mmCIF file of N, CA and C in Angstrom:
data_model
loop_
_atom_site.group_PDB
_atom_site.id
_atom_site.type_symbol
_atom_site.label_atom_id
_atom_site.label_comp_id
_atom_site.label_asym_id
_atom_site.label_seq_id
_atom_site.Cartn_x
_atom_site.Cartn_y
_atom_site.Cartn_z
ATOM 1 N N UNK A 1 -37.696 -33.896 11.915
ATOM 2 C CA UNK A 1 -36.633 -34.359 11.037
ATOM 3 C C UNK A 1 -36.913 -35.821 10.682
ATOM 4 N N UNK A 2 -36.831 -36.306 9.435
ATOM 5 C CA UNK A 2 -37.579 -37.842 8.903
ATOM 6 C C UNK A 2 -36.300 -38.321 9.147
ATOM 7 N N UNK A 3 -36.691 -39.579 9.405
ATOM 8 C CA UNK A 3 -35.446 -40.567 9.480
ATOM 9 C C UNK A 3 -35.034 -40.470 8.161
ATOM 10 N N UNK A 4 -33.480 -40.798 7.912
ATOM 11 C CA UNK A 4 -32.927 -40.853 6.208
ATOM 12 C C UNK A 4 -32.629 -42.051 6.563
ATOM 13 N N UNK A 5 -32.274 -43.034 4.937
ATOM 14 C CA UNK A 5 -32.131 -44.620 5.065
ATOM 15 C C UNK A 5 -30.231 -43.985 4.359
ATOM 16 N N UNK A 6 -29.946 -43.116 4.520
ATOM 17 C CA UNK A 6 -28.938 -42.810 4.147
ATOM 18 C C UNK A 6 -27.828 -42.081 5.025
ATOM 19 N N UNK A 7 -26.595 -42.414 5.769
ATOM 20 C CA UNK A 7 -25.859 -41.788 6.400
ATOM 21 C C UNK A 7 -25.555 -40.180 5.977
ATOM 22 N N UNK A 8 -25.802 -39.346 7.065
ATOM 23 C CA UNK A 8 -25.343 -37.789 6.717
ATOM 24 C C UNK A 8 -23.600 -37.754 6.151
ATOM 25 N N UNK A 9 -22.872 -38.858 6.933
ATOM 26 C CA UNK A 9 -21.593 -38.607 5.934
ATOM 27 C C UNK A 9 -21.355 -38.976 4.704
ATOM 28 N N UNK A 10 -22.168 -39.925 4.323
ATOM 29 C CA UNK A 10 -22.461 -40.268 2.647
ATOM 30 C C UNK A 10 -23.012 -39.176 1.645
ATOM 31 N N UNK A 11 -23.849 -38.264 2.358
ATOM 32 C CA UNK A 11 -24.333 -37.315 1.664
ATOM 33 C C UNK A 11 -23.276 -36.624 1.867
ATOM 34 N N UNK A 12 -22.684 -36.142 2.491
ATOM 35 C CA UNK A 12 -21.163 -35.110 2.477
ATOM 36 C C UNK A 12 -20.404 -35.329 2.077
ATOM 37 N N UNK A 13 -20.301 -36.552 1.264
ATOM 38 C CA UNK A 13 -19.407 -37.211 0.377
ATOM 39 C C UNK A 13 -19.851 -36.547 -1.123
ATOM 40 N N UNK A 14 -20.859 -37.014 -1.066
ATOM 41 C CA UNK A 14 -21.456 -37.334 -2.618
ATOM 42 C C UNK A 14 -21.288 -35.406 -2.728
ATOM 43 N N UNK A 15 -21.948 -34.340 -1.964
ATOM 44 C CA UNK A 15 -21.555 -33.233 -1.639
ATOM 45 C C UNK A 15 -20.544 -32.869 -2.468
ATOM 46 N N UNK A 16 -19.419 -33.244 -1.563
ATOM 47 C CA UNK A 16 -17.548 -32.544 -1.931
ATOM 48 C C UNK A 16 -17.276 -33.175 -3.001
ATOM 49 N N UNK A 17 -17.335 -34.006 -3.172
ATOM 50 C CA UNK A 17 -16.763 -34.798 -4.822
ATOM 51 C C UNK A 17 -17.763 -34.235 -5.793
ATOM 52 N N UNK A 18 -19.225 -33.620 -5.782
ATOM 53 C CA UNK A 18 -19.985 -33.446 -6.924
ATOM 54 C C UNK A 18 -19.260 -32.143 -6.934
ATOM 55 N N UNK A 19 -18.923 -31.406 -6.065
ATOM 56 C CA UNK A 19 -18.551 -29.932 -6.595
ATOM 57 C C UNK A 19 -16.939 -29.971 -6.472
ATOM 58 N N UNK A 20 -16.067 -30.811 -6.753
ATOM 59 C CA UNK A 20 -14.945 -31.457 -7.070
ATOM 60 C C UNK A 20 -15.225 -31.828 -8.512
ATOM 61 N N UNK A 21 -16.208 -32.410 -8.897
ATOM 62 C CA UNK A 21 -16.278 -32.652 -10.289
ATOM 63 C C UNK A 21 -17.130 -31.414 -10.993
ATOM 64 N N UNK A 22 -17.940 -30.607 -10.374
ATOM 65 C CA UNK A 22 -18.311 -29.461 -11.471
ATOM 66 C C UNK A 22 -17.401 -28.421 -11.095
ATOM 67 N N UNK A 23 -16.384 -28.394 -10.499
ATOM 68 C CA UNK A 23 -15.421 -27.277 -11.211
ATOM 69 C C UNK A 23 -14.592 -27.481 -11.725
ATOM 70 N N UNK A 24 -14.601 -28.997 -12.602
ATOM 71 C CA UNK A 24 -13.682 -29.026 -13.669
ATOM 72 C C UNK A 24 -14.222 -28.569 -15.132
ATOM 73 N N UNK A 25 -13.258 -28.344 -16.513
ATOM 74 C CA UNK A 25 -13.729 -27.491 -17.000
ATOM 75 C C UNK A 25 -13.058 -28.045 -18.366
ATOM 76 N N UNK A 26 -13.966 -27.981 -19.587
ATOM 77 C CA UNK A 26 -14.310 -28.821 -20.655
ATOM 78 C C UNK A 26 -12.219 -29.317 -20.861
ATOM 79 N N UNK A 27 -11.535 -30.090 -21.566
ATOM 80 C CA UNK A 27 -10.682 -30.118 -22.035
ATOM 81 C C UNK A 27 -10.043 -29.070 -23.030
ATOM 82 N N UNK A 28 -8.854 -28.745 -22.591
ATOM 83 C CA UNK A 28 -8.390 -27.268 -23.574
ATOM 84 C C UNK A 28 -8.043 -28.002 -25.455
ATOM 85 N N UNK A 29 -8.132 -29.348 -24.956
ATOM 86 C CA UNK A 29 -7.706 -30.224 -26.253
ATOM 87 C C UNK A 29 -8.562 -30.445 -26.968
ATOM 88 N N UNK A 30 -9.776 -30.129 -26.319
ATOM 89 C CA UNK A 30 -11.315 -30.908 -27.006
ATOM 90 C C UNK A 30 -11.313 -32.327 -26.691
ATOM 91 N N UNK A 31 -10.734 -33.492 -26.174
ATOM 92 C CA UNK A 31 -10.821 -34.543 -25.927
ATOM 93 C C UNK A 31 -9.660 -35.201 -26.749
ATOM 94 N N UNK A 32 -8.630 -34.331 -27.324
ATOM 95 C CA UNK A 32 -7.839 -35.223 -28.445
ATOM 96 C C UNK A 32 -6.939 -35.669 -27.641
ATOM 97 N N UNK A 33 -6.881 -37.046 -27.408
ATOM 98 C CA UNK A 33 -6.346 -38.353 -26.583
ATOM 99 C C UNK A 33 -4.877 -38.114 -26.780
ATOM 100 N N UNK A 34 -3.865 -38.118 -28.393
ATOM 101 C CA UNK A 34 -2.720 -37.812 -28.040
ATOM 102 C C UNK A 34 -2.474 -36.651 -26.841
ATOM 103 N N UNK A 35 -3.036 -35.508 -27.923
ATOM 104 C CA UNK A 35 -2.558 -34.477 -26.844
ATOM 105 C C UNK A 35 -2.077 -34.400 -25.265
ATOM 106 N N UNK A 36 -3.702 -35.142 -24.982
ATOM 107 C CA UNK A 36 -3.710 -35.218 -23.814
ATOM 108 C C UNK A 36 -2.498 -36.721 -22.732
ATOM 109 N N UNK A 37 -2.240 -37.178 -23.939
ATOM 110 C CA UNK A 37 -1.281 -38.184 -23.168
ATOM 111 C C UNK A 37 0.076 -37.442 -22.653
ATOM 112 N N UNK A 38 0.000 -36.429 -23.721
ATOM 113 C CA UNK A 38 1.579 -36.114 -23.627
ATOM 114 C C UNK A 38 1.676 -34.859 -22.755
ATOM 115 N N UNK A 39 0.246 -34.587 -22.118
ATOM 116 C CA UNK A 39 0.268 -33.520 -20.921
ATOM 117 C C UNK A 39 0.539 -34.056 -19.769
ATOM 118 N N UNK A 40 1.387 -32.940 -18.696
ATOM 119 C CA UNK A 40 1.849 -33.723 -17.491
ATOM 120 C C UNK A 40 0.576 -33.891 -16.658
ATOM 121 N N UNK A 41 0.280 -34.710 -15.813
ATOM 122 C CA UNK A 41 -0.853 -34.727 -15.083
ATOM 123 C C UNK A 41 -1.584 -33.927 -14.774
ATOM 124 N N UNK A 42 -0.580 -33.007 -13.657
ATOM 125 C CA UNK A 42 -0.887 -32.080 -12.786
ATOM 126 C C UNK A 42 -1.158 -30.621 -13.838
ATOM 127 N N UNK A 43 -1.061 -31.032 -15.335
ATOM 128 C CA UNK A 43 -1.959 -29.872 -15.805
ATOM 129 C C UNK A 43 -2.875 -29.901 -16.768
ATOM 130 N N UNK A 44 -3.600 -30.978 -16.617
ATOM 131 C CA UNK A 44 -4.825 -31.392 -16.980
ATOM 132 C C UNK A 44 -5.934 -32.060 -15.887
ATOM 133 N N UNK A 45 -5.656 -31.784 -14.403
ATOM 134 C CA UNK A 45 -6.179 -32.226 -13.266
ATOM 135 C C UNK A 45 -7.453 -31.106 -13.467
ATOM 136 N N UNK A 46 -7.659 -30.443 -13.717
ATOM 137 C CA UNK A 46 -8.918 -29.546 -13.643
ATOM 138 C C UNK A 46 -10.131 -29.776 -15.138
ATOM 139 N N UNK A 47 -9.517 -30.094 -15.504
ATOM 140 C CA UNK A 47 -9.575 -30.775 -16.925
ATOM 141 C C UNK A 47 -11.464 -32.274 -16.591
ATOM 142 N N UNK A 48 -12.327 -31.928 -17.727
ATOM 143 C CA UNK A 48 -13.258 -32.964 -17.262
ATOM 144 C C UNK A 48 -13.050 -33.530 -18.417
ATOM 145 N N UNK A 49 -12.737 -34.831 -18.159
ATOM 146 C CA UNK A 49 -12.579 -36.067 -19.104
ATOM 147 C C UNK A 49 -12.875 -37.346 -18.691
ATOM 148 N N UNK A 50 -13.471 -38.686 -19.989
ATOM 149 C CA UNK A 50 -14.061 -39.275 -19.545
ATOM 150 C C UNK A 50 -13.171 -40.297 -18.524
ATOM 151 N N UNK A 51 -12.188 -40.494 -18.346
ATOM 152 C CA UNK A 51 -11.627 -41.118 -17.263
ATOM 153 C C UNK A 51 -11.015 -40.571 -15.987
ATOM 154 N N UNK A 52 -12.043 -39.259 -16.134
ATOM 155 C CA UNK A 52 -11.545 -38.515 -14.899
ATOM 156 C C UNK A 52 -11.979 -39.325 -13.327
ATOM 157 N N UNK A 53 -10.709 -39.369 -12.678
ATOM 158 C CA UNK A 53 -10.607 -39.722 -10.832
ATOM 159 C C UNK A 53 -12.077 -39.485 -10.406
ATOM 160 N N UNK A 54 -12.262 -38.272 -10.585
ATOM 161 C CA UNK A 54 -13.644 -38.092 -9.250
ATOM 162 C C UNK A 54 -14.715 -38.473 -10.074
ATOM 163 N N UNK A 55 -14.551 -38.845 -11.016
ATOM 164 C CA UNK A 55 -15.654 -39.590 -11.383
ATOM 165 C C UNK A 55 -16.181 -40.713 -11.851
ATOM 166 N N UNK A 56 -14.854 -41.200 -11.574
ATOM 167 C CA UNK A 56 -14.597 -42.631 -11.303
ATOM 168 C C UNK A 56 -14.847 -43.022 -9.692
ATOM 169 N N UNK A 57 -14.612 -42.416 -8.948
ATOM 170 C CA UNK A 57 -14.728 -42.693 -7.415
ATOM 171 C C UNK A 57 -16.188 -42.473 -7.281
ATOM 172 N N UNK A 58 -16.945 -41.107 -7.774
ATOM 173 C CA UNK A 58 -18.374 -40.923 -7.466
ATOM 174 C C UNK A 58 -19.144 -42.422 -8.308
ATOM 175 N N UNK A 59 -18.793 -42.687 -9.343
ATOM 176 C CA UNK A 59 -19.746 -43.742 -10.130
ATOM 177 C C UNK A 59 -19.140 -45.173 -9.288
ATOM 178 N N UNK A 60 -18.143 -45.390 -8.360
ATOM 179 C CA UNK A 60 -18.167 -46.420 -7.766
ATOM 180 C C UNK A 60 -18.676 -46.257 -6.445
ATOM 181 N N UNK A 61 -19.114 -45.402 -6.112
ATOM 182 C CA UNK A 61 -19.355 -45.121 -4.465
ATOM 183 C C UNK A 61 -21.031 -44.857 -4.553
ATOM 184 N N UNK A 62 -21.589 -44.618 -5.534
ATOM 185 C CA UNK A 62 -22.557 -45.104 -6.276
ATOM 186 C C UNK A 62 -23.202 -46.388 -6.108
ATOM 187 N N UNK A 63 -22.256 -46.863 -6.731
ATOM 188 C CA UNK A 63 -22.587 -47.915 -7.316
ATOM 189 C C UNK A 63 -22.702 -49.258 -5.683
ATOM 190 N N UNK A 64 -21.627 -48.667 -5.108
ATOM 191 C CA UNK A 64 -22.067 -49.783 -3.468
ATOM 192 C C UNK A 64 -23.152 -49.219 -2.289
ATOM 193 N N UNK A 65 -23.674 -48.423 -2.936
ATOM 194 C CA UNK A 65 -24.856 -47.717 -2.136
ATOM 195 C C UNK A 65 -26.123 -48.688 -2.405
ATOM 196 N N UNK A 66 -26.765 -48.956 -1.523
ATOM 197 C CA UNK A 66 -27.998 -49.761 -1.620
ATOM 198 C C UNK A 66 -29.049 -48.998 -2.349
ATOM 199 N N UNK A 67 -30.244 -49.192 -2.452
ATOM 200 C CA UNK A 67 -31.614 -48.843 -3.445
ATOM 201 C C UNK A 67 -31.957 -48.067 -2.065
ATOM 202 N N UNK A 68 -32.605 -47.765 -1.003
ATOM 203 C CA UNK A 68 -32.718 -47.211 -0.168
ATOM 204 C C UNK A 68 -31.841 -45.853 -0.182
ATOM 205 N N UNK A 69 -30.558 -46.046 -0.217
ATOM 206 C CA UNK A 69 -29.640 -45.120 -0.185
ATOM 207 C C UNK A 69 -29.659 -44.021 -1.118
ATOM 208 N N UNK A 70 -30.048 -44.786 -2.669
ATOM 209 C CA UNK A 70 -30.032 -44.000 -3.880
ATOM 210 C C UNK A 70 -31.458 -43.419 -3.609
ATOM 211 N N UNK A 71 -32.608 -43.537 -3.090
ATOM 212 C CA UNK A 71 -33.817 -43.174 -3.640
ATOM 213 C C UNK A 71 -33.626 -42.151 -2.576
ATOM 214 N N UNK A 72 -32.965 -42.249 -1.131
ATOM 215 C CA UNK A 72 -32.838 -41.221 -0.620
ATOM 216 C C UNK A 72 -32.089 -39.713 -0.580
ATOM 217 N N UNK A 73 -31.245 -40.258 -1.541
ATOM 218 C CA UNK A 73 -30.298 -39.193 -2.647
ATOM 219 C C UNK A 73 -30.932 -38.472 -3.489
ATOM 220 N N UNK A 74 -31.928 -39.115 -4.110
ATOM 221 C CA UNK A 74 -32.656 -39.005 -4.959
ATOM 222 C C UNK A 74 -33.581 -37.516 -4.163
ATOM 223 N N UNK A 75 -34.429 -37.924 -3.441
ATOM 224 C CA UNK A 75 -35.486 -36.938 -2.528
ATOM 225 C C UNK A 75 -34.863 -36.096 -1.345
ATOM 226 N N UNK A 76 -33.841 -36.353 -1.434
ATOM 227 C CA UNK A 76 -33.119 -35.191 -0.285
ATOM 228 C C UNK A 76 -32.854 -33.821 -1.946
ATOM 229 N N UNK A 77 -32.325 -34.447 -2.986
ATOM 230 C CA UNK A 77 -31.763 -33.426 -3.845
ATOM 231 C C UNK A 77 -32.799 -33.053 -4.350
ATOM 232 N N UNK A 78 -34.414 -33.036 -4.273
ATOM 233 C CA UNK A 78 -35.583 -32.919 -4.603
ATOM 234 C C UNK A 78 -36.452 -31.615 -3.909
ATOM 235 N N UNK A 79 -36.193 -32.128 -2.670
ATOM 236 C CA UNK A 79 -36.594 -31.431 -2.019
ATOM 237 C C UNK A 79 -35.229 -30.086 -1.745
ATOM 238 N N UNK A 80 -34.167 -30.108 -1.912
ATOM 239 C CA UNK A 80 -33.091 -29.105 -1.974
ATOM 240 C C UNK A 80 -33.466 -28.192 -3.137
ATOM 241 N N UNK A 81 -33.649 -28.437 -4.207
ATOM 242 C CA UNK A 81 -34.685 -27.732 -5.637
ATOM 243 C C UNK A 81 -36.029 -27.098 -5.215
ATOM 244 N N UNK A 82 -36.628 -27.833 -4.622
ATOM 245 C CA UNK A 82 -37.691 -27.333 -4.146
ATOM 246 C C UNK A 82 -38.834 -27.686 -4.801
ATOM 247 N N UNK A 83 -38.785 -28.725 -5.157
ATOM 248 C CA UNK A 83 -39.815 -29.885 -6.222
ATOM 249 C C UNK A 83 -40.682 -30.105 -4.764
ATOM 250 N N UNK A 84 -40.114 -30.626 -3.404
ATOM 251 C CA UNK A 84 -41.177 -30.973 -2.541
ATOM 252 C C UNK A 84 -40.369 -30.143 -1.371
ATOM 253 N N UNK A 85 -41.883 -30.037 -0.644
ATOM 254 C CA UNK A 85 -41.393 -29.658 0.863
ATOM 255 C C UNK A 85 -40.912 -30.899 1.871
ATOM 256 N N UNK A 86 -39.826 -30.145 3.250
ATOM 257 C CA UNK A 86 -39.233 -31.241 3.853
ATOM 258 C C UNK A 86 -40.562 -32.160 4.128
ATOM 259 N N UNK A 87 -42.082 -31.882 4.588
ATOM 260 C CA UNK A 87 -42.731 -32.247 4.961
ATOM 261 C C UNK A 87 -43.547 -33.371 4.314
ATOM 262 N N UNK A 88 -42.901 -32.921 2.790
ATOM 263 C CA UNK A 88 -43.381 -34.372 1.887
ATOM 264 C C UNK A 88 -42.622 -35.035 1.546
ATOM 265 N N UNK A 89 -41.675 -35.525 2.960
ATOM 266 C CA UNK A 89 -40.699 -36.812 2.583
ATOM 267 C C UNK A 89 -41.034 -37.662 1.998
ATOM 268 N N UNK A 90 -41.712 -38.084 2.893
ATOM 269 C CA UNK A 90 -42.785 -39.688 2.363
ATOM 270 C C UNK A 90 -42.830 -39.650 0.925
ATOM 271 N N UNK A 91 -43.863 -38.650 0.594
ATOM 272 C CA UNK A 91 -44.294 -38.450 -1.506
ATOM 273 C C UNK A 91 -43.094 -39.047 -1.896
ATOM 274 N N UNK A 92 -41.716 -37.437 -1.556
ATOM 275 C CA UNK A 92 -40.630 -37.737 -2.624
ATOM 276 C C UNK A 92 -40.179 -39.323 -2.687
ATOM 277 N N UNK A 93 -40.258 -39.808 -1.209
ATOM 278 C CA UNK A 93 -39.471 -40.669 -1.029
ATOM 279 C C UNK A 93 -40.358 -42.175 -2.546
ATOM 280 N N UNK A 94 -41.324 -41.623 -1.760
ATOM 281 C CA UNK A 94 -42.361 -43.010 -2.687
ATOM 282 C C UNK A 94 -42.160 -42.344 -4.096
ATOM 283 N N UNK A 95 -41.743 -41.432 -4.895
ATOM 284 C CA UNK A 95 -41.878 -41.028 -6.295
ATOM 285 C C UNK A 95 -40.519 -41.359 -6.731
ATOM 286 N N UNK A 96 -39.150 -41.091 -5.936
ATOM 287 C CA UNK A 96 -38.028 -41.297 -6.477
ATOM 288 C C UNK A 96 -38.124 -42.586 -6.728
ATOM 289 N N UNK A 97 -38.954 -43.480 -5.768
ATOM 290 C CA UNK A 97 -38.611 -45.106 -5.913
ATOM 291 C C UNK A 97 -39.411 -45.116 -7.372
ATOM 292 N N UNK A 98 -40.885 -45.153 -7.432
ATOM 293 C CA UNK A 98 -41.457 -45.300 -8.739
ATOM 294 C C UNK A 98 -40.910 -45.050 -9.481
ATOM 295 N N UNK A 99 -39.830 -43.933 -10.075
ATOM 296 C CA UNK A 99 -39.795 -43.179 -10.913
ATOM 297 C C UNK A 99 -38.299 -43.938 -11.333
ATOM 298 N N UNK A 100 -37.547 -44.437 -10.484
ATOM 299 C CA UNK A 100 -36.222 -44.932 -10.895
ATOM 300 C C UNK A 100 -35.654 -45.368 -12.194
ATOM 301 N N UNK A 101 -35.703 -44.700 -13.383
ATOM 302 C CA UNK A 101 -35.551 -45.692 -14.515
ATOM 303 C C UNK A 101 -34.164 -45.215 -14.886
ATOM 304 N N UNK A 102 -33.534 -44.293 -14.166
ATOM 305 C CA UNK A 102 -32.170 -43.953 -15.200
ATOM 306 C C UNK A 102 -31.259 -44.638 -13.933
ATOM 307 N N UNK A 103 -30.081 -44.693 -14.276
ATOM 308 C CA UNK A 103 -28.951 -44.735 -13.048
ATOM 309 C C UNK A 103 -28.915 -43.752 -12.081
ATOM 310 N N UNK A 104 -28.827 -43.368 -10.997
ATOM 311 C CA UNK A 104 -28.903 -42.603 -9.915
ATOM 312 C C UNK A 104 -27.744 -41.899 -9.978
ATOM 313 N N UNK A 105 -26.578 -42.397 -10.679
ATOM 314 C CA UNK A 105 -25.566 -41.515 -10.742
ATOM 315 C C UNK A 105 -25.723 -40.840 -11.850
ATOM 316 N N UNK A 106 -25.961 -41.835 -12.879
ATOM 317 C CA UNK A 106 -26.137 -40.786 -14.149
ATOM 318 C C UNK A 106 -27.362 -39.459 -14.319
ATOM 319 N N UNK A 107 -28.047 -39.756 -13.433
ATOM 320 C CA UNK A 107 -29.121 -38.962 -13.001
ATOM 321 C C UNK A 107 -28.630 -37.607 -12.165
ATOM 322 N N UNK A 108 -28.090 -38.244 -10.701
ATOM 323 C CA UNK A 108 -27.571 -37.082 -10.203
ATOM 324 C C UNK A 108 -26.653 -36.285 -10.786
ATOM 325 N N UNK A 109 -25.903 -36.893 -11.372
ATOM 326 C CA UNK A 109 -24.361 -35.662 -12.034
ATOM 327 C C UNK A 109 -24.794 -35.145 -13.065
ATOM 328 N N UNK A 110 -25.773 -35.812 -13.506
ATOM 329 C CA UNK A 110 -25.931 -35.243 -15.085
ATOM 330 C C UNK A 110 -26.688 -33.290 -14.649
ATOM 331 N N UNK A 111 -26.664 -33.124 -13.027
ATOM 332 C CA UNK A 111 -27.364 -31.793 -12.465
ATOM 333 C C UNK A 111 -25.827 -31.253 -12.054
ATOM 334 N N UNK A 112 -25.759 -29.476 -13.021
ATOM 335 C CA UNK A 112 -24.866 -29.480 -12.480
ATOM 336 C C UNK A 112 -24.714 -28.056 -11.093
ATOM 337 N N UNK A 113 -25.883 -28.519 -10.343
ATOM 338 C CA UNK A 113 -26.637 -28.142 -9.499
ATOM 339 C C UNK A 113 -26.325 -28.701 -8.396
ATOM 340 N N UNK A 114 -26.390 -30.513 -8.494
ATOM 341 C CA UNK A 114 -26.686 -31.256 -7.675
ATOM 342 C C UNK A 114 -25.847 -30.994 -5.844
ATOM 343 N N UNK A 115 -24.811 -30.316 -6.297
ATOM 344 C CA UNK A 115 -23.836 -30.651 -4.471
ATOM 345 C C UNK A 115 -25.020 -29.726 -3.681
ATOM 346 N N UNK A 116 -25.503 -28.352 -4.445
ATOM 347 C CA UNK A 116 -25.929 -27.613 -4.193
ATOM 348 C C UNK A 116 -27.627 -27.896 -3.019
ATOM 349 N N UNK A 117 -28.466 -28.961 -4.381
ATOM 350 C CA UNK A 117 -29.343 -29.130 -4.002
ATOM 351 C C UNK A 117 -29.717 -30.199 -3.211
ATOM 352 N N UNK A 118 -28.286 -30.869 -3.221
ATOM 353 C CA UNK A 118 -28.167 -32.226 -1.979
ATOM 354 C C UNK A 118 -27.479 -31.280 -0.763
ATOM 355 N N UNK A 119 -27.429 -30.266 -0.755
ATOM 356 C CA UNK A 119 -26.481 -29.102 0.727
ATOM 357 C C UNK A 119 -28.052 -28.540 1.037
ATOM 358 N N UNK A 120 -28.932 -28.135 0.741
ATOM 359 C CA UNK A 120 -29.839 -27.434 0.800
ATOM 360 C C UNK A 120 -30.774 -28.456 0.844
ATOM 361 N N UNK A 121 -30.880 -29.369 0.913
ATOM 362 C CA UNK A 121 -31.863 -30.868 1.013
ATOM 363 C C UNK A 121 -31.497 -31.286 2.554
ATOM 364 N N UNK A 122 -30.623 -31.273 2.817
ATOM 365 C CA UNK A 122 -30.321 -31.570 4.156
ATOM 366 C C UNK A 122 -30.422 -30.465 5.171
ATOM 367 N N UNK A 123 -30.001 -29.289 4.812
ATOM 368 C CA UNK A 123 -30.230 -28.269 5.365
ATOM 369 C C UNK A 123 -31.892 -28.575 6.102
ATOM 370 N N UNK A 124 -33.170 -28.303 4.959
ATOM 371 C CA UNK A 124 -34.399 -28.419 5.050
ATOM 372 C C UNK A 124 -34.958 -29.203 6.005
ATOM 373 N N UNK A 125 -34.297 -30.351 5.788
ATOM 374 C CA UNK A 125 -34.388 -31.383 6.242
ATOM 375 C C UNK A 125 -33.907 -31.079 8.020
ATOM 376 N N UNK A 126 -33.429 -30.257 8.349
ATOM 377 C CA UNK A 126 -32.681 -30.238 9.485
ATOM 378 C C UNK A 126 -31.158 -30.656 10.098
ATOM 379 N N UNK A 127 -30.456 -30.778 8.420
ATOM 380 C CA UNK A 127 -29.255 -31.688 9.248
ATOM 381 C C UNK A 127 -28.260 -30.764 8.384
ATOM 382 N N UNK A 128 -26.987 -29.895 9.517
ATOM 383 C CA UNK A 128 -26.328 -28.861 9.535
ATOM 384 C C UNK A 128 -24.809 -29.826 8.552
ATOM 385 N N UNK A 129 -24.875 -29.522 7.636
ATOM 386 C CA UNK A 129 -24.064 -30.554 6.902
ATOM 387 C C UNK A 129 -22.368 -30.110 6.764
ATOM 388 N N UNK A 130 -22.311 -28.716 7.198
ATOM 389 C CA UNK A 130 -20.720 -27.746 7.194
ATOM 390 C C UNK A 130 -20.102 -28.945 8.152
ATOM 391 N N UNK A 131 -20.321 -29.211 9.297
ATOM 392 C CA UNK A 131 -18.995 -30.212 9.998
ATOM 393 C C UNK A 131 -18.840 -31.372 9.959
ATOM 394 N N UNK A 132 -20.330 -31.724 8.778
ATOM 395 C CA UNK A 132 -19.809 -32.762 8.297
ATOM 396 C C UNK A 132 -19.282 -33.178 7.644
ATOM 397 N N UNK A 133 -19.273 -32.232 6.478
ATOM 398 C CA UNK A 133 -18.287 -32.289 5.222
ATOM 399 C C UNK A 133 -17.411 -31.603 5.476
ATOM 400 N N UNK A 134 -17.042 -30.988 6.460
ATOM 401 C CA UNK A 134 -15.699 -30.901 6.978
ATOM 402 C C UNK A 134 -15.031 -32.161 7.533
ATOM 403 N N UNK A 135 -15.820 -32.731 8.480
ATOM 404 C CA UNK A 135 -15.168 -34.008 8.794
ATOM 405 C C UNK A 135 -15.002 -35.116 7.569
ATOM 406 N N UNK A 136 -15.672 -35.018 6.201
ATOM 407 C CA UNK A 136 -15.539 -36.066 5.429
ATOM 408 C C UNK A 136 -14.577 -35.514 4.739
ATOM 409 N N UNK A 137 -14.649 -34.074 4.447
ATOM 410 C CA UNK A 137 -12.724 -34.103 3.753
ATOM 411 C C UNK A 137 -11.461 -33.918 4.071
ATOM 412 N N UNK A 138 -11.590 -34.055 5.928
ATOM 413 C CA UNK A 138 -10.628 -34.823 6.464
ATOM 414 C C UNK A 138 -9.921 -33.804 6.857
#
């Protein structure tokens, strides 16, 4: 099992909130802003819009993650796809860094794959991630 420069409960984060944000589901309004003002909250909560909560929390929780942290986000969800084996940590690890040119968030979410292939990245990896993301959603 490779050392990660990234806490297993950070990844069980990024986890529950990515598949918190892909089962929300286009706007029934198309994005038309009155409309949507004059809907009560609680029924446009499933609703993906651009000032949606969880994705406001994922792009700030993001965003206080170190370069270490992201590149290891990066090659855990790499190797969960199956781009590399657990055994070519190292590679992924050295290619996510080279390769860094988009935002790491805008990168990861833009997969709407990603909880999946960051659950199955750790898995590989050796690290049983069910009690942990049980313990991270409390």
């Amino acid at each position: 099992m490779p050392t990660l420069d990234i806490a297993p409960e950070k990844v069980g984060f990024v986890i529950l909130k990515a598949r918190e944000f892909d089962a929300k589901v286009a706007p029934f309004d198309e994005g038309d802003r009155e409309t949507a003002d004059e809907q009560d909250e609680a029924d446009g909560i499933l609703e993906n819009r651009p000032d949606d909560s969880t994705l406001k929390e994922l792009n700030g929780f993001f965003s206080a993650l170190n370069d270490d942290e992201k590149v290891n986000l990066v090659a855990i969800s790499w190797i969960g796809r199956g781009a590399y084996e657990p055994e070519e940590w190292d590679d992924a690890l050295a290619v996510a860094r080279s390769e860094a040119t988009t935002p790491t968030a805008a990168y990861l979410l833009g997969d709407p794959l990603i909880a999946d292939y960051l659950d199955e990245g750790m898995s590989l990896l050796g690290y049983d991630m069910a009690p942990i993301e049980s313990d991270v959603a409390g």
